[in-house]
CSV table of C-alpha atoms and ligand atoms in Angstrom, one decimal:
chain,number,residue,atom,x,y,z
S,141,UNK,CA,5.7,-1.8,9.4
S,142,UNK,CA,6.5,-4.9,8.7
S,143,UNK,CA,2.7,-6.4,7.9
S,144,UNK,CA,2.0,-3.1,6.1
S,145,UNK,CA,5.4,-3.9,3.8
S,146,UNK,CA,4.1,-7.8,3.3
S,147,UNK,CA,1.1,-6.4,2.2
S,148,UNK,CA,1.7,-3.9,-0.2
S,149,UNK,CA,4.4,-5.8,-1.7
S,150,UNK,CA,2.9,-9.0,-1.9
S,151,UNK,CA,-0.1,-7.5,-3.7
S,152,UNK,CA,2.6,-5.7,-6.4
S,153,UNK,CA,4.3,-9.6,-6.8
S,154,UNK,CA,0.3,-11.7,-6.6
S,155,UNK,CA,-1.0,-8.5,-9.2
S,156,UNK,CA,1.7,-8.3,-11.8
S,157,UNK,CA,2.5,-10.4,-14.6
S,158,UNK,CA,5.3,-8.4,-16.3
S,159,UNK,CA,8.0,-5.7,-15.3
S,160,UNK,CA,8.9,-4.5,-12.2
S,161,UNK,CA,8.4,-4.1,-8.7
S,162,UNK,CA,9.8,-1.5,-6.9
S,163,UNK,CA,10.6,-0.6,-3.5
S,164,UNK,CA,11.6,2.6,-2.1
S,165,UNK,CA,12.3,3.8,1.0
S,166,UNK,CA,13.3,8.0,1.7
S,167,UNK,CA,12.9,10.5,4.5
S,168,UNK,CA,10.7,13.6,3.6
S,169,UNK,CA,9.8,16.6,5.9
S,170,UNK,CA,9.6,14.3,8.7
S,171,UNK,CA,8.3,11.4,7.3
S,172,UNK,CA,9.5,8.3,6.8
S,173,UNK,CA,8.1,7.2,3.2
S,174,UNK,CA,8.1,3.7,1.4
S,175,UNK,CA,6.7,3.8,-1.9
S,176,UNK,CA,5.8,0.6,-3.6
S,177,UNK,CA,5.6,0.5,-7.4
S,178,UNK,CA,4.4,-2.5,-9.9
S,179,UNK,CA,3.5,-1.9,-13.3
S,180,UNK,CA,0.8,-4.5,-13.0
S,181,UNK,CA,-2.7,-4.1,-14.3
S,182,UNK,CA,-3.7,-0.7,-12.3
S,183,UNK,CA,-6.9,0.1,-10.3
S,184,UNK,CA,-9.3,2.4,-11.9
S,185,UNK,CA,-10.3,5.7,-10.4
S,186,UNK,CA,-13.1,4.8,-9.1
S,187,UNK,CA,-11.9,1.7,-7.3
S,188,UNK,CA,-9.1,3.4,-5.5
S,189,UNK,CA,-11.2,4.6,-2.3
S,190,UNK,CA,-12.7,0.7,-2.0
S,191,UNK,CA,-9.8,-0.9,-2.2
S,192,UNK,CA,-8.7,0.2,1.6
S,193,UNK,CA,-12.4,-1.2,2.9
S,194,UNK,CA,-12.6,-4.8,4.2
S,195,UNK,CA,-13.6,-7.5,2.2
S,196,UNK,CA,-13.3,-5.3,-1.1
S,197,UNK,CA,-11.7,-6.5,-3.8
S,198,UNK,CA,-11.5,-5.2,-7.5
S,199,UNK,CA,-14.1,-7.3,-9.3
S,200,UNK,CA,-12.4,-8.7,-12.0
S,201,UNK,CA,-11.3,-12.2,-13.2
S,202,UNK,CA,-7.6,-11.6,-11.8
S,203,UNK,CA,-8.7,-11.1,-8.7
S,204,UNK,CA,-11.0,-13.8,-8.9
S,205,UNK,CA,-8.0,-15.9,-9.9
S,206,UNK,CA,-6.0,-14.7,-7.8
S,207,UNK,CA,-7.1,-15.2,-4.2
S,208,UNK,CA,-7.1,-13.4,-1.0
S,209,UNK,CA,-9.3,-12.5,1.5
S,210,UNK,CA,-9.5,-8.5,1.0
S,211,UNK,CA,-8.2,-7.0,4.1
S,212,UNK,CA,-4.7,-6.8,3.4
S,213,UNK,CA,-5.1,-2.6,2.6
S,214,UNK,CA,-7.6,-2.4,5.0
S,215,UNK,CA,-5.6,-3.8,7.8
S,216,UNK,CA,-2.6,-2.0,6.1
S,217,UNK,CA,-4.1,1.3,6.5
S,218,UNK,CA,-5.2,1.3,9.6
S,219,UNK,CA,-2.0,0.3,10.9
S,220,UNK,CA,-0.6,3.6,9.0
S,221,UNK,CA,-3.0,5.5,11.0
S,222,UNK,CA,-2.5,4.4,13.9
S,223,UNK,CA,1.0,5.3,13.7
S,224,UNK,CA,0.0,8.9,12.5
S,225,UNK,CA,0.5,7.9,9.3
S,226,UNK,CA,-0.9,7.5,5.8
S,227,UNK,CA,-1.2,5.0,3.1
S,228,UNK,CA,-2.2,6.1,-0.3
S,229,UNK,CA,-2.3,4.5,-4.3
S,230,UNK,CA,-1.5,6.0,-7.5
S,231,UNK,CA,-2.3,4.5,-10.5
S,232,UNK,CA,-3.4,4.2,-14.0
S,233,UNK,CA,-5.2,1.6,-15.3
S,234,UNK,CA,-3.0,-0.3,-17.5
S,235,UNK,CA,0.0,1.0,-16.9
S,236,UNK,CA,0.7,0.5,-12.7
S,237,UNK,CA,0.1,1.6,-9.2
S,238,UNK,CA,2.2,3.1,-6.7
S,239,UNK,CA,1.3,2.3,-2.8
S,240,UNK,CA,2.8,4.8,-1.1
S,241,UNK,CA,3.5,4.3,3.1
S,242,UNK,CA,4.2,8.0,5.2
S,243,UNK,CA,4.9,7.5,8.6
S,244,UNK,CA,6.2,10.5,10.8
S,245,UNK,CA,9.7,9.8,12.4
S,246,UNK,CA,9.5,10.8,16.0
S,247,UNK,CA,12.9,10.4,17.2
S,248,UNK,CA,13.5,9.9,20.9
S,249,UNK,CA,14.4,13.1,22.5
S,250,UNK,CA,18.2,11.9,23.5
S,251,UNK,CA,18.9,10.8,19.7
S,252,UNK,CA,17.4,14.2,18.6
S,253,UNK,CA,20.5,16.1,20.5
S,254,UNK,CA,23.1,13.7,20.3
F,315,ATP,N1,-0.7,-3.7,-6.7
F,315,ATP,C1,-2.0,-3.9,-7.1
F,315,ATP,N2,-2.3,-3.9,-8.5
F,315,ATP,C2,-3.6,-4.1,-8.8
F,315,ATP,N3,-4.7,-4.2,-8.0
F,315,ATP,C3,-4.4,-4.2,-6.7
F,315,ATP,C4,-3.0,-4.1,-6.2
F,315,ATP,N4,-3.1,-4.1,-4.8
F,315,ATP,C5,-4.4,-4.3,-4.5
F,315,ATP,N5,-5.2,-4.4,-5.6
F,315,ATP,C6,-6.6,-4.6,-5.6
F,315,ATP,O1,-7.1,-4.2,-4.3
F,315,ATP,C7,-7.8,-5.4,-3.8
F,315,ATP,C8,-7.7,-5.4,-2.3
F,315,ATP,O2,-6.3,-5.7,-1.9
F,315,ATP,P1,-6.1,-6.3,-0.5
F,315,ATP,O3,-4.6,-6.5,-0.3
F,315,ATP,O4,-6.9,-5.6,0.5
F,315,ATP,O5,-6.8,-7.8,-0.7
F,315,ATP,P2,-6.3,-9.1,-1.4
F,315,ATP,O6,-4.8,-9.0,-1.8
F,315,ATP,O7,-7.3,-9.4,-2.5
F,315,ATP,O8,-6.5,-10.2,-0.2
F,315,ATP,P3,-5.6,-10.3,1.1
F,315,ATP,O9,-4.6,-9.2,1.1
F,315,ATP,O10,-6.6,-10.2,2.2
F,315,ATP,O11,-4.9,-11.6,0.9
F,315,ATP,C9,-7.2,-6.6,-4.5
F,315,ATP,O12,-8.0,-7.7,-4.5
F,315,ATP,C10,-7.0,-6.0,-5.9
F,315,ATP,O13,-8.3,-6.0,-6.6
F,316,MG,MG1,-3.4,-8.3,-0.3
């Protein structure tokens, strides 16, 4: 949780140049969600499916600028799965992106009936 939450927030801080980031956390149907929201530059459609592969990176010169290695969603993600999870993006180009974490909660059996 922790490495998926350095990740995802550390990209909204490294992307975006002015605004906001955002950080929320809720439970929904079972799910523990975290939902983390810049309004940075935004990843096109068609980038939003690479983005989670290794070594991918949006090509463009604020990336370029920016660093990194590539493997922080890819790493991310497949820590969210392995945990039954998800890990998804939202976003417009221009405007933000929203990285949103769903874990299910699976509460140990003697907390579920206290
Ligand atoms: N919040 C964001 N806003 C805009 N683009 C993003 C955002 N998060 C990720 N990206 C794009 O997705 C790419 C992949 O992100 P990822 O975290 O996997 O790698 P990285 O941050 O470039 O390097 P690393 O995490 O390995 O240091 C980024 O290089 C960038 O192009
Ligand atoms: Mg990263």
């Amino acid at each position: 949780m922790t490495q998926i939450l350095l990740n995802l927030a550390g990209n909204a801080v490294k992307f975006t140049e002015t605004g906001a980031v955002d950080i929320l956390a809720d439970a929904v149907d079972g799910n523990f969600e975290i939902a983390v929201r810049d309004t940075g530059p935004g990843i096109a459609s068609k980038d939003q499916a690479l983005i989670f592969e290794e070594f991918q990176q949006v090509d463009n010169s604020s990336t370029r600028q920016k660093g990194g290695t590539g493997l922080g969603l890819a790493i991310s993600k497949r820590i969210a799965e392995m945990h039954g999870g998800t890990l998804d993006v939202e976003s417009v180009i221009g405007s933000g992106s929203t990285f949103r974490l769903k874990v299910p909660i699976r509460m140990n059996e003697d907390v579920r009936a206290a």
